[in-house]
Amino acid sequence: MDTSRLVRVDEATWRLEPEGPMRVPAIIYGTEDLVRGMDDKVLEQTRNVACLPGIVKAAYALPDAHWGYGFPIGGVAAFDPDAGGVVSAGGVGFDISCGVRTITTGLDRSEILPVVEKLADALYAAVPVGLGRTGKIKLSDAELDAMLEGGARWAVSMGWGDPADLERIEEKGQMAGADPAAVSRKAKERQRAEMGTLGSGNHYLEIQEVAEILDPEAARVYGLVLGQVVVTIHCGSRGLGHQIGTEFLREMALAAPAHGIELPDRELACAPLRSALGQRYLGAMRAAINCALANREIIDHLARGVLRRMFPQARLALLFDVSHNTCKLERHRIDGEEKAVFVHRKGATRAFGPGHPDVPEPLRAVGQPVLIGGSMGTGSWVLAGAATSEEKSFASAVHGAGRAMSRHEATRQYRGDRIVAELKSRGVVVRAPSMRGVAEEAPAAYKDVDAVVAAAERAGLARRVAHLRPLLCIKG
Amino acid sequence: MAEAARFEHFVHGADIGVRGIGPTLADAFAQAARALTAVMVDPDRIAPREAVPIRCSAPDRETLLVDWLNALLFETATRHMLFGRFEVRLEGDRLEATAWGEPIDPARHEPAVEVKGATMTELSVRPLPGGGWLAQCVVDV
């Protein structure tokens, strides 16, 4: 990104004052290396978001931001319904409520390593991955609607999850305000046989070891112990979310002129929060959030079944479950006044700081866990929401490494079987349905996740708690 | 001389662009569909065993391209099929097509990635200066 037009506010904050149709400034968080490495399109897209009606404070791009469709991925923007604010399907993304959950096991790596290949086979057999694999669960129309209203709470009520998990999921496992009637027949049809499936692309299930602890007090509160093993799952709302994203993006783009909204880019498609279309999207999007929460709960349940069978001594407990593609109504302080605004986080994780009432009580003193997925070679991070995140970014932090190389380029440079062999020599066992898929997800195709989380810490969005190193990766 | 029918991919950040080129607009749409399939699997490895009819309509050509590709993704997801051969007929704002393919066999097809949706990013449907048509957009993977 060309930084010549930006004002550098501090080491990790860059600012573009409003110009032309911009209603608020654009703020980019990141170290000089990361910001210079971003595509110019990230600034263009952040500037476009700053032009939308009812936006408050600023349009933000986080240290992992990259060129998305309409909104940048790694973007945050909040809208005031009282000031003509909008909701945008492109500001949430196709994979609604895609997110990450991490489960602590109480197992030491030494208990896993002798049987890691067997564990990989068992997990790969238990969790359907990749295109064309369906789950064992097939839902009737009534069950689909119950799932869309109930989220992880529904999954638990069906016996696919532990009731104790619910406290450790955003919205306590059930997003309020979901409207299954706003979800199309097509979207429901795509989901009927997809519950408990991981999907593909950058989605995964990993067994990881806690490789480094940077904040011992937060790690203690989170139940993270050096050398112990955790399970991390990254996936979203599957076909249902994709279909809702597709349908509303189209409808919002075509309806924009009727709503008096001029779009600098069609992909910014949005509708006033106080319009029938805006309300219908919110109802459908919240139903998709519940679908993602239910899906992760079920995948977790399948993985725990395998772990309990192989390691009866395991003490399995959910650390936390975050979503990083959402729009949520939240209260934030804006110009000294608390206001209810709709916060879009696209490729951004909510990161409530210490003491926030929506952080589960046992974790509240240190702040909300922020779970960051890296590539299958480099590992992942657990962060804690920083006290300053509220002021900096509507309490939001990064979501992952972000790609550094296109899929096409990755398949040109790498071969899946060689990557699997190389990772095995480094102590990471991989199972995947497609070697081309593995090549596209080559560790070198991603940015340095360590640099991204360090920048998030410097920018005051979140604090680093622990680094997780993969031992086993089930790749979608 | 109009462009020969072909497809290609183009780079877009984390995602990928699909582009169909052909002597007619309908050919370009059919090639864009092959490009979409090629994001997931090699289209030449799909046997044309079953024919699925697809219909859509849209207020403009660009939206029609996105609708066409998304209709194929819907059929892929709900029929658990892959499609490698396409016949497209366009009339005004309406598209009628036949897609030929077969059920997904993960072991044989080795699908690399699932496409979540066709987007309006880099969306363009236009005649080429030397004759023929181009139809393209970015798909989210």
Coordinates of C-alpha atoms in Angstrom, one line a residue:
Chain A
M1 CA 0.0 0.0 0.0
D2 CA 1.2 3.5 -0.8
T3 CA 1.4 5.2 2.6
S4 CA 2.2 8.7 1.3
R5 CA -1.4 9.9 1.7
L6 CA -1.7 8.4 5.2
V7 CA -0.8 10.2 8.5
R8 CA 1.2 7.9 10.8
V9 CA -0.4 8.4 14.2
D10 CA 1.8 6.0 16.2
E11 CA 3.9 3.0 15.6
A12 CA 1.0 0.8 14.5
T13 CA -1.8 3.3 13.5
W14 CA -2.2 5.0 10.1
R15 CA -5.0 7.5 9.3
L16 CA -6.6 9.0 6.2
E17 CA -8.7 12.1 7.0
P18 CA -12.1 12.3 5.3
E19 CA -11.9 13.5 1.7
G20 CA -14.6 13.7 -1.0
P21 CA -17.6 11.6 -0.1
M22 CA -16.0 10.1 3.0
R23 CA -18.1 10.7 6.1
V24 CA -15.4 9.5 8.6
P25 CA -11.7 8.8 8.6
A26 CA -10.1 5.5 7.4
I27 CA -7.8 4.0 10.0
I28 CA -5.3 1.2 9.2
Y29 CA -3.7 -0.7 12.0
G30 CA -0.4 -2.4 11.4
T31 CA 3.4 -2.1 11.5
E32 CA 5.1 -0.4 8.6
D33 CA 6.1 -3.7 7.0
L34 CA 2.5 -5.0 7.2
V35 CA 0.8 -1.9 5.9
R36 CA 3.3 -1.4 3.0
G37 CA 2.7 -5.1 2.1
M38 CA -1.1 -4.6 1.9
D39 CA -2.7 -4.2 -1.5
D40 CA -3.6 -0.6 -2.4
K41 CA -7.2 -2.0 -2.8
V42 CA -7.4 -2.3 1.0
L43 CA -7.1 1.5 1.4
E44 CA -9.6 2.0 -1.5
Q45 CA -12.1 -0.4 0.0
T46 CA -11.7 1.1 3.5
R47 CA -12.2 4.5 2.0
N48 CA -15.3 3.3 0.2
V49 CA -16.7 1.9 3.5
A50 CA -16.1 5.3 5.1
C51 CA -18.6 6.8 2.5
L52 CA -21.6 4.6 3.5
P53 CA -24.6 6.2 5.2
G54 CA -24.7 6.3 9.0
I55 CA -21.1 5.1 9.6
V56 CA -19.7 6.2 12.9
K57 CA -16.2 7.1 14.2
A58 CA -14.1 5.5 11.4
A59 CA -13.8 2.7 8.9
Y60 CA -11.0 0.3 10.2
A61 CA -8.6 -2.1 8.5
L62 CA -6.7 -4.4 10.9
P63 CA -3.2 -5.7 10.6
D64 CA -4.3 -8.9 8.6
A65 CA -6.4 -6.9 6.2
H66 CA -6.5 -7.9 2.5
W67 CA -8.5 -7.1 -0.6
G68 CA -12.0 -8.5 -0.2
Y69 CA -15.2 -7.9 -2.1
G70 CA -16.7 -4.6 -1.2
F71 CA -15.4 -4.4 2.4
P72 CA -11.8 -5.4 3.0
I73 CA -11.3 -8.7 4.8
G74 CA -9.9 -7.7 8.2
G75 CA -12.3 -4.8 8.3
V76 CA -14.5 -3.2 11.0
A77 CA -17.3 -0.6 10.6
A78 CA -20.2 0.4 12.8
F79 CA -23.4 2.1 11.7
D80 CA -26.0 4.1 13.7
P81 CA -29.6 3.2 12.9
D82 CA -30.7 6.6 14.1
A83 CA -28.5 8.3 11.5
G84 CA -29.7 6.4 8.5
G85 CA -27.1 3.6 9.1
V86 CA -27.0 0.6 6.8
V87 CA -26.3 -3.2 7.1
S88 CA -24.2 -4.7 4.3
A89 CA -24.2 -8.4 3.2
G90 CA -20.7 -7.7 1.7
G91 CA -19.6 -6.3 5.1
V92 CA -20.3 -9.7 6.7
G93 CA -19.1 -11.9 3.9
F94 CA -20.3 -15.2 2.4
D95 CA -19.2 -17.5 5.2
I96 CA -21.4 -15.9 7.8
S97 CA -20.1 -16.5 11.4
C98 CA -17.1 -18.4 10.2
G99 CA -15.0 -18.7 13.3
V100 CA -12.7 -20.6 15.6
R101 CA -13.1 -22.7 18.8
T102 CA -10.5 -24.2 21.0
I103 CA -10.9 -27.0 23.4
T104 CA -8.5 -27.8 26.2
T105 CA -7.8 -31.5 26.9
G106 CA -5.6 -31.8 29.9
L107 CA -3.5 -34.2 27.9
D108 CA 0.2 -33.8 27.6
R109 CA 1.8 -33.9 24.1
S110 CA 3.7 -37.1 25.2
E111 CA 0.4 -38.9 25.5
I112 CA -0.6 -38.0 22.0
L113 CA 2.6 -38.4 20.0
P114 CA 2.9 -42.2 20.1
V115 CA -0.5 -42.6 18.6
V116 CA -0.7 -39.4 16.5
E117 CA -1.2 -41.3 13.1
K118 CA -4.0 -43.4 14.6
L119 CA -5.6 -40.3 16.0
A120 CA -5.4 -38.5 12.7
D121 CA -7.1 -41.5 10.9
A122 CA -9.8 -41.6 13.6
L123 CA -10.6 -37.8 13.4
Y124 CA -10.5 -37.9 9.6
A125 CA -13.0 -40.7 9.6
A126 CA -15.3 -39.0 12.2
V127 CA -15.4 -35.5 10.7
P128 CA -16.6 -35.1 7.1
V129 CA -14.3 -32.8 5.2
G130 CA -14.1 -31.4 1.7
L131 CA -16.5 -30.9 -1.2
G132 CA -19.2 -33.5 -1.6
R133 CA -18.9 -35.1 1.8
T134 CA -22.2 -34.9 3.8
G135 CA -22.7 -35.5 7.5
K136 CA -24.7 -38.3 9.2
I137 CA -27.3 -35.7 10.4
K138 CA -30.2 -35.0 8.0
L139 CA -32.6 -32.4 9.2
S140 CA -36.3 -32.1 8.6
D141 CA -37.9 -28.7 7.8
A142 CA -38.9 -28.3 11.5
E143 CA -35.5 -29.3 12.7
L144 CA -33.8 -26.9 10.3
D145 CA -35.9 -24.0 11.7
A146 CA -35.2 -25.1 15.3
M147 CA -31.4 -25.2 14.5
L148 CA -31.6 -21.7 12.9
E149 CA -33.2 -20.3 16.1
G150 CA -31.3 -22.3 18.6
G151 CA -27.7 -22.4 17.5
A152 CA -25.3 -24.3 19.7
R153 CA -28.0 -24.5 22.3
W154 CA -30.1 -26.5 19.9
A155 CA -27.2 -28.8 19.1
V156 CA -26.7 -29.4 22.9
S157 CA -30.4 -30.1 23.3
M158 CA -30.2 -32.8 20.6
G159 CA -27.3 -34.5 22.4
W160 CA -24.5 -33.2 20.2
G161 CA -22.6 -31.2 22.7
D162 CA -21.9 -30.4 26.4
P163 CA -24.3 -28.0 28.1
A164 CA -21.2 -26.5 29.9
D165 CA -19.9 -25.3 26.5
L166 CA -22.7 -22.7 26.1
E167 CA -21.2 -20.2 28.6
R168 CA -18.0 -20.2 26.5
I169 CA -19.6 -19.3 23.2
E170 CA -20.4 -15.7 22.0
E171 CA -24.1 -14.9 22.6
K172 CA -24.1 -17.9 25.0
G173 CA -24.4 -20.2 22.0
Q174 CA -27.7 -18.7 20.6
M175 CA -27.9 -15.5 18.6
A176 CA -31.1 -13.6 19.4
G177 CA -33.3 -12.1 16.7
A178 CA -32.8 -15.0 14.2
D179 CA -35.7 -15.3 11.7
P180 CA -35.8 -18.7 10.0
A181 CA -38.6 -17.4 7.8
A182 CA -36.2 -14.9 6.3
V183 CA -34.0 -17.8 5.1
S184 CA -34.8 -19.0 1.6
R185 CA -35.8 -22.5 0.8
K186 CA -32.6 -22.8 -1.3
A187 CA -30.4 -21.9 1.6
K188 CA -32.1 -24.5 3.8
E189 CA -31.8 -27.1 1.1
R190 CA -28.1 -26.5 0.9
Q191 CA -27.8 -27.1 4.7
R192 CA -30.0 -30.1 5.1
A193 CA -27.2 -32.7 5.0
E194 CA -24.2 -30.4 5.8
M195 CA -24.5 -30.2 9.7
G196 CA -21.3 -31.3 11.3
T197 CA -19.2 -30.9 8.1
L198 CA -15.9 -28.9 8.1
G199 CA -16.0 -27.6 4.5
S200 CA -12.8 -26.8 2.6
G201 CA -10.3 -24.1 1.7
N202 CA -8.7 -22.7 4.9
H203 CA -11.0 -24.6 7.2
Y204 CA -9.4 -27.2 9.5
L205 CA -9.5 -29.2 12.7
E206 CA -6.1 -29.3 14.4
I207 CA -4.6 -31.0 17.4
Q208 CA -2.1 -28.4 18.8
E209 CA 0.3 -28.2 21.6
V210 CA 0.8 -25.1 23.8
A211 CA 4.3 -24.2 22.6
E212 CA 4.9 -20.8 24.3
I213 CA 3.2 -18.8 26.9
L214 CA 3.6 -15.0 26.9
D215 CA 1.0 -14.0 29.5
P216 CA 1.1 -16.6 32.4
E217 CA -1.8 -15.1 34.3
A218 CA -4.2 -15.1 31.3
A219 CA -2.9 -18.6 30.3
R220 CA -3.7 -19.8 33.8
V221 CA -7.3 -18.4 33.6
Y222 CA -7.8 -19.9 30.1
G223 CA -6.5 -23.3 31.3
L224 CA -3.6 -23.3 28.9
V225 CA -0.5 -25.2 30.2
L226 CA 2.8 -25.4 28.4
G227 CA 3.2 -28.8 26.6
Q228 CA -0.5 -29.6 26.9
V229 CA -2.7 -30.3 24.0
V230 CA -5.7 -28.4 22.6
V231 CA -8.1 -29.0 19.8
T232 CA -8.9 -26.1 17.4
I233 CA -11.7 -26.0 14.9
H234 CA -12.0 -23.4 12.1
C235 CA -15.2 -23.4 10.0
G236 CA -18.5 -21.5 9.5
S237 CA -22.1 -21.7 8.4
R238 CA -21.5 -23.9 5.4
G239 CA -23.9 -23.8 2.4
L240 CA -26.6 -22.0 4.3
G241 CA -24.5 -19.0 5.0
H242 CA -23.0 -19.0 1.5
Q243 CA -26.5 -19.0 -0.1
I244 CA -27.8 -16.2 2.2
G245 CA -24.7 -14.1 1.4
T246 CA -25.2 -14.7 -2.3
E247 CA -29.0 -13.9 -2.3
F248 CA -28.8 -10.8 -0.2
L249 CA -25.8 -9.3 -1.9
R250 CA -27.7 -9.5 -5.2
E251 CA -30.9 -8.1 -3.7
M252 CA -29.1 -5.3 -1.9
A253 CA -27.1 -4.3 -5.0
L254 CA -30.3 -4.1 -7.1
A255 CA -32.3 -2.3 -4.4
A256 CA -29.7 0.3 -3.6
P257 CA -31.0 3.0 -6.0
A258 CA -34.5 2.6 -4.6
H259 CA -33.1 3.2 -1.1
G260 CA -31.3 6.3 -2.3
I261 CA -27.9 4.7 -1.8
E262 CA -25.2 5.5 -4.2
L263 CA -22.6 2.7 -4.2
P264 CA -19.0 3.4 -5.3
D265 CA -18.7 -0.3 -5.8
R266 CA -21.6 -2.7 -6.3
E267 CA -20.1 -5.2 -3.8
L268 CA -20.7 -2.6 -1.0
A269 CA -24.3 -3.6 -1.4
C270 CA -26.2 -2.5 1.6
A271 CA -29.7 -1.6 2.8
P272 CA -30.9 0.9 5.5
L273 CA -31.1 -0.8 8.9
R274 CA -34.6 0.6 9.1
S275 CA -35.9 -0.9 5.9
A276 CA -37.8 -4.2 5.3
L277 CA -34.8 -5.6 3.4
G278 CA -32.3 -4.6 6.1
Q279 CA -34.4 -6.2 8.8
R280 CA -34.9 -9.4 6.7
Y281 CA -31.1 -9.6 6.1
L282 CA -30.5 -9.2 9.9
G283 CA -33.0 -12.0 10.6
A284 CA -31.4 -14.3 8.0
M285 CA -27.8 -13.4 8.9
R286 CA -28.5 -14.1 12.6
A287 CA -30.0 -17.5 11.7
A288 CA -26.8 -18.2 9.8
I289 CA -24.8 -17.3 12.9
N290 CA -26.8 -19.9 14.8
C291 CA -26.1 -22.4 12.0
A292 CA -22.3 -21.8 12.4
L293 CA -22.5 -22.1 16.2
A294 CA -24.5 -25.3 15.9
N295 CA -22.1 -26.6 13.2
R296 CA -18.9 -26.0 15.3
E297 CA -20.6 -27.5 18.4
I298 CA -21.4 -30.7 16.4
I299 CA -17.9 -31.0 14.9
D300 CA -16.5 -30.5 18.4
H301 CA -18.8 -33.3 19.6
L302 CA -17.6 -35.6 16.9
A303 CA -13.9 -34.8 17.7
R304 CA -14.5 -35.3 21.5
G305 CA -16.0 -38.7 20.8
V306 CA -12.8 -39.8 19.2
L307 CA -10.6 -38.3 22.0
R308 CA -12.7 -39.9 24.7
R309 CA -12.4 -43.3 23.1
M310 CA -8.6 -43.0 22.7
F311 CA -7.8 -41.1 25.8
P312 CA -10.3 -41.9 28.6
Q313 CA -8.2 -39.7 30.9
A314 CA -8.8 -36.6 28.9
R315 CA -10.5 -33.6 30.6
L316 CA -12.2 -31.9 27.6
A317 CA -13.5 -28.4 28.1
L318 CA -14.3 -25.5 25.7
L319 CA -11.9 -22.6 26.2
F320 CA -14.0 -20.3 23.8
D321 CA -15.7 -20.0 20.5
V322 CA -15.4 -16.8 18.4
S323 CA -17.0 -15.8 15.1
H324 CA -15.1 -13.5 12.7
N325 CA -17.7 -12.7 10.0
T326 CA -20.7 -11.0 11.7
C327 CA -22.8 -7.9 12.1
K328 CA -24.0 -7.4 15.7
L329 CA -25.9 -4.8 17.6
E330 CA -23.6 -3.6 20.5
R331 CA -23.3 -0.7 22.8
H332 CA -20.2 1.4 22.4
R333 CA -19.0 4.9 23.5
I334 CA -18.9 7.3 20.6
D335 CA -17.9 10.9 21.3
G336 CA -18.4 10.4 25.0
E337 CA -21.9 9.0 24.6
E338 CA -22.9 5.3 24.8
K339 CA -24.8 4.3 21.7
A340 CA -26.3 1.1 20.2
V341 CA -24.6 0.5 16.8
F342 CA -24.4 -2.3 14.3
V343 CA -20.8 -3.4 14.2
H344 CA -19.7 -5.2 11.0
R345 CA -16.7 -7.5 11.5
K346 CA -15.5 -9.1 8.3
G347 CA -12.5 -11.2 9.0
A348 CA -12.2 -9.6 12.4
T349 CA -12.7 -11.1 15.9
R350 CA -14.6 -9.4 18.7
A351 CA -12.1 -8.7 21.4
F352 CA -13.8 -7.5 24.6
G353 CA -11.2 -6.3 27.2
P354 CA -10.9 -7.1 30.9
G355 CA -14.0 -6.5 32.9
H356 CA -16.5 -6.5 30.0
P357 CA -19.8 -7.9 31.2
D358 CA -20.2 -10.1 28.1
V359 CA -17.1 -12.0 28.8
P360 CA -17.9 -15.2 30.8
E361 CA -17.3 -14.6 34.5
P362 CA -14.4 -17.0 34.9
L363 CA -12.5 -15.3 32.1
R364 CA -13.6 -11.7 32.7
A365 CA -10.6 -10.4 34.7
V366 CA -8.2 -11.0 31.8
G367 CA -10.5 -10.3 28.9
Q368 CA -12.1 -12.3 26.1
P369 CA -10.1 -15.0 24.4
V370 CA -9.3 -14.1 20.8
L371 CA -8.5 -17.2 18.8
I372 CA -6.3 -16.7 15.7
G373 CA -5.8 -19.3 13.1
G374 CA -2.5 -19.5 11.3
S375 CA -1.4 -21.8 8.5
M376 CA -0.9 -25.5 9.1
G377 CA 2.8 -25.1 9.3
T378 CA 3.2 -22.1 11.5
G379 CA 0.6 -22.5 14.2
S380 CA -2.0 -20.4 15.8
W381 CA -2.4 -17.9 18.6
V382 CA -4.5 -17.3 21.6
L383 CA -4.8 -13.6 22.4
A384 CA -6.9 -11.7 25.1
G385 CA -8.9 -8.6 24.2
A386 CA -7.1 -5.5 25.3
A387 CA -8.5 -2.8 27.6
T388 CA -7.9 -0.3 24.7
S389 CA -9.7 -2.4 22.0
E390 CA -13.0 -0.6 22.8
E391 CA -11.5 2.8 22.0
K392 CA -9.4 1.6 19.1
S393 CA -11.7 -0.6 17.0
F394 CA -15.1 -1.2 18.6
A395 CA -13.4 -3.9 20.5
S396 CA -12.2 -5.9 17.5
A397 CA -8.9 -7.7 16.7
V398 CA -7.4 -9.7 13.9
H399 CA -8.7 -13.1 12.7
G400 CA -5.8 -14.9 11.0
A401 CA -2.7 -14.6 8.9
G402 CA -4.2 -13.6 5.6
R403 CA -2.9 -14.9 2.3
A404 CA 0.3 -13.7 0.9
M405 CA 0.1 -15.7 -2.4
S406 CA -2.8 -16.5 -4.7
R407 CA -4.1 -20.1 -4.9
H408 CA -3.0 -20.3 -8.5
E409 CA 0.6 -19.2 -7.6
A410 CA 0.7 -21.7 -4.7
T411 CA -0.2 -24.6 -6.9
R412 CA 2.4 -23.5 -9.4
Q413 CA 5.1 -23.4 -6.7
Y414 CA 4.2 -26.3 -4.5
R415 CA 3.1 -29.9 -4.6
G416 CA 0.7 -31.2 -2.0
D417 CA 2.4 -34.5 -1.4
R418 CA 5.7 -32.8 -0.8
I419 CA 4.2 -30.4 1.6
V420 CA 2.6 -33.3 3.5
A421 CA 6.0 -35.1 3.7
E422 CA 7.8 -31.9 4.7
L423 CA 5.3 -31.1 7.5
K424 CA 5.5 -34.7 8.7
S425 CA 9.3 -34.3 9.0
R426 CA 8.6 -31.2 11.2
G427 CA 6.2 -33.1 13.4
V428 CA 2.9 -32.1 11.8
V429 CA 0.7 -35.0 10.5
V430 CA -1.8 -33.9 7.8
R431 CA -4.9 -35.6 6.5
A432 CA -6.7 -34.0 3.5
P433 CA -9.0 -35.1 0.7
S434 CA -7.0 -33.3 -2.1
M435 CA -3.3 -32.8 -2.6
R436 CA -4.1 -29.8 -4.8
G437 CA -6.0 -28.4 -1.9
V438 CA -3.0 -28.9 0.3
A439 CA -0.8 -27.1 -2.2
E440 CA -3.2 -24.2 -2.3
E441 CA -3.0 -24.0 1.5
A442 CA 0.8 -24.2 1.6
P443 CA 2.2 -22.5 4.7
A444 CA 4.3 -20.2 2.6
A445 CA 1.2 -18.9 0.8
Y446 CA 0.2 -17.2 4.1
K447 CA 1.5 -14.1 5.7
D448 CA 3.6 -14.4 8.9
V449 CA 0.9 -14.9 11.6
D450 CA 3.5 -14.0 14.3
A451 CA 4.0 -10.6 12.7
V452 CA 0.2 -10.1 12.5
V453 CA -0.5 -10.8 16.2
A454 CA 2.5 -8.8 17.3
A455 CA 1.1 -5.8 15.3
A456 CA -2.4 -6.4 16.9
E457 CA -0.7 -6.2 20.3
R458 CA 1.3 -3.0 19.4
A459 CA -1.9 -1.4 18.1
G460 CA -3.6 -2.0 21.4
L461 CA -6.3 -4.4 20.0
A462 CA -5.3 -7.6 21.9
R463 CA -2.5 -9.1 24.1
R464 CA -0.6 -12.2 23.1
V465 CA -1.3 -15.1 25.6
A466 CA -0.1 -18.3 24.0
H467 CA 1.3 -19.7 20.8
L468 CA -0.1 -23.0 19.6
R469 CA 1.9 -25.4 17.4
P470 CA 0.1 -28.0 15.3
L471 CA 0.8 -31.7 15.8
L472 CA -2.0 -32.9 13.5
C473 CA -4.1 -31.1 10.9
I474 CA -7.3 -32.3 9.3
K475 CA -7.6 -30.0 6.3
G476 CA -10.9 -29.4 4.6
Chain B
M1 CA -12.0 -13.6 -36.4
A2 CA -13.7 -14.1 -33.1
E3 CA -11.9 -15.5 -30.1
A4 CA -11.9 -19.3 -29.8
A5 CA -13.8 -20.7 -26.8
R6 CA -11.6 -21.0 -23.8
F7 CA -11.5 -20.3 -20.1
E8 CA -8.9 -19.0 -17.7
H9 CA -8.4 -18.0 -14.0
F10 CA -7.1 -14.6 -12.8
V11 CA -5.5 -13.6 -9.5
H12 CA -7.5 -11.9 -6.8
G13 CA -6.0 -11.8 -3.3
A14 CA -7.3 -14.7 -1.2
D15 CA -9.8 -15.7 -3.9
I16 CA -9.8 -16.5 -7.5
G17 CA -11.2 -15.0 -10.7
V18 CA -13.0 -17.0 -13.4
R19 CA -13.1 -15.9 -17.0
G20 CA -14.9 -17.4 -20.0
I21 CA -14.1 -16.3 -23.6
G22 CA -16.0 -17.4 -26.7
P23 CA -17.3 -16.4 -30.1
T24 CA -20.8 -15.7 -28.7
L25 CA -22.0 -14.4 -25.4
A26 CA -23.5 -17.8 -24.7
D27 CA -20.2 -19.5 -25.3
A28 CA -18.4 -17.1 -22.9
F29 CA -21.0 -17.9 -20.2
A30 CA -20.5 -21.7 -20.9
Q31 CA -16.7 -21.2 -20.6
A32 CA -17.0 -19.2 -17.4
A33 CA -18.9 -22.2 -16.0
R34 CA -16.0 -24.4 -17.0
A35 CA -13.6 -22.0 -15.3
L36 CA -15.8 -22.2 -12.1
T37 CA -15.6 -26.0 -12.2
A38 CA -11.8 -25.9 -12.8
V39 CA -11.4 -24.0 -9.4
M40 CA -12.7 -27.2 -7.8
V41 CA -11.5 -30.1 -10.2
D42 CA -10.2 -30.7 -13.7
P43 CA -13.4 -30.4 -15.8
D44 CA -12.1 -32.9 -18.3
R45 CA -12.2 -35.6 -15.5
I46 CA -16.0 -35.2 -15.2
A47 CA -18.1 -37.7 -17.2
P48 CA -21.2 -36.1 -18.8
R49 CA -23.5 -38.8 -17.4
E50 CA -26.5 -36.7 -16.3
A51 CA -28.0 -33.6 -17.7
V52 CA -29.4 -30.9 -15.3
P53 CA -31.5 -28.1 -16.7
I54 CA -30.9 -24.6 -15.3
R55 CA -32.9 -21.4 -15.8
C56 CA -32.3 -17.9 -14.5
S57 CA -33.1 -14.3 -15.3
A58 CA -31.7 -11.0 -14.2
P59 CA -32.1 -7.3 -15.0
D60 CA -28.6 -7.0 -16.7
R61 CA -26.0 -9.3 -18.3
E62 CA -23.5 -8.9 -15.4
T63 CA -26.1 -10.0 -12.7
L64 CA -27.1 -12.9 -15.1
L65 CA -23.5 -14.2 -15.1
V66 CA -23.4 -14.2 -11.3
D67 CA -26.8 -15.8 -11.1
W68 CA -25.8 -18.5 -13.6
L69 CA -22.6 -19.4 -11.7
N70 CA -24.5 -19.4 -8.4
A71 CA -27.2 -21.6 -9.8
L72 CA -24.5 -24.1 -10.7
L73 CA -23.0 -23.9 -7.2
F74 CA -26.5 -24.6 -5.8
E75 CA -26.9 -27.7 -8.0
T76 CA -23.4 -28.9 -7.1
A77 CA -24.1 -28.5 -3.4
T78 CA -27.6 -30.1 -3.3
R79 CA -27.2 -32.8 -6.0
H80 CA -23.6 -33.5 -4.9
M81 CA -22.6 -33.4 -8.6
L82 CA -19.8 -31.9 -10.6
F83 CA -20.4 -30.4 -14.0
G84 CA -17.9 -30.3 -16.9
R85 CA -20.0 -29.6 -20.1
F86 CA -22.4 -26.8 -20.6
E87 CA -24.8 -25.6 -23.3
V88 CA -26.1 -22.1 -22.7
R89 CA -29.0 -20.3 -24.6
L90 CA -29.5 -16.6 -23.9
E91 CA -32.6 -14.7 -24.8
G92 CA -32.8 -11.1 -23.6
D93 CA -32.6 -11.2 -19.8
R94 CA -33.1 -15.0 -19.6
L95 CA -30.7 -17.9 -19.5
E96 CA -31.6 -21.5 -20.2
A97 CA -28.9 -24.0 -20.0
T98 CA -28.1 -27.7 -19.7
A99 CA -25.2 -28.8 -17.5
W100 CA -23.8 -32.3 -17.9
G101 CA -21.9 -34.0 -15.1
E102 CA -21.8 -36.8 -12.6
P103 CA -22.0 -37.4 -8.8
I104 CA -18.9 -36.2 -6.9
D105 CA -16.5 -39.1 -6.2
P106 CA -14.0 -37.5 -3.7
A107 CA -11.4 -40.3 -4.3
R108 CA -11.5 -40.0 -8.1
H109 CA -12.2 -36.3 -8.5
E110 CA -10.0 -35.0 -5.6
P111 CA -11.9 -31.7 -5.4
A112 CA -9.3 -29.1 -4.3
V113 CA -11.7 -26.6 -2.8
E114 CA -15.4 -25.8 -2.5
V115 CA -16.5 -22.5 -4.0
K116 CA -18.8 -20.5 -1.6
G117 CA -20.3 -18.1 -4.1
A118 CA -19.8 -16.0 -7.3
T119 CA -19.3 -12.3 -6.4
M120 CA -19.7 -9.0 -8.1
T121 CA -16.0 -8.2 -7.8
E122 CA -14.2 -7.7 -11.1
L123 CA -17.5 -8.5 -12.7
S124 CA -17.5 -7.8 -16.4
V125 CA -19.4 -9.1 -19.4
R126 CA -18.3 -7.3 -22.6
P127 CA -17.6 -7.8 -26.3
L128 CA -13.9 -8.1 -27.2
P129 CA -12.4 -5.6 -29.7
G130 CA -11.4 -8.4 -32.1
G131 CA -14.8 -10.1 -32.0
G132 CA -16.2 -12.5 -29.4
W133 CA -17.2 -12.1 -25.8
L134 CA -15.7 -12.1 -22.3
A135 CA -17.5 -13.0 -19.1
Q136 CA -15.7 -12.9 -15.7
C137 CA -16.0 -12.4 -12.0
V138 CA -14.3 -13.3 -8.7
V139 CA -15.5 -16.4 -6.8
D140 CA -15.2 -16.7 -3.1
V141 CA -13.4 -19.9 -1.9

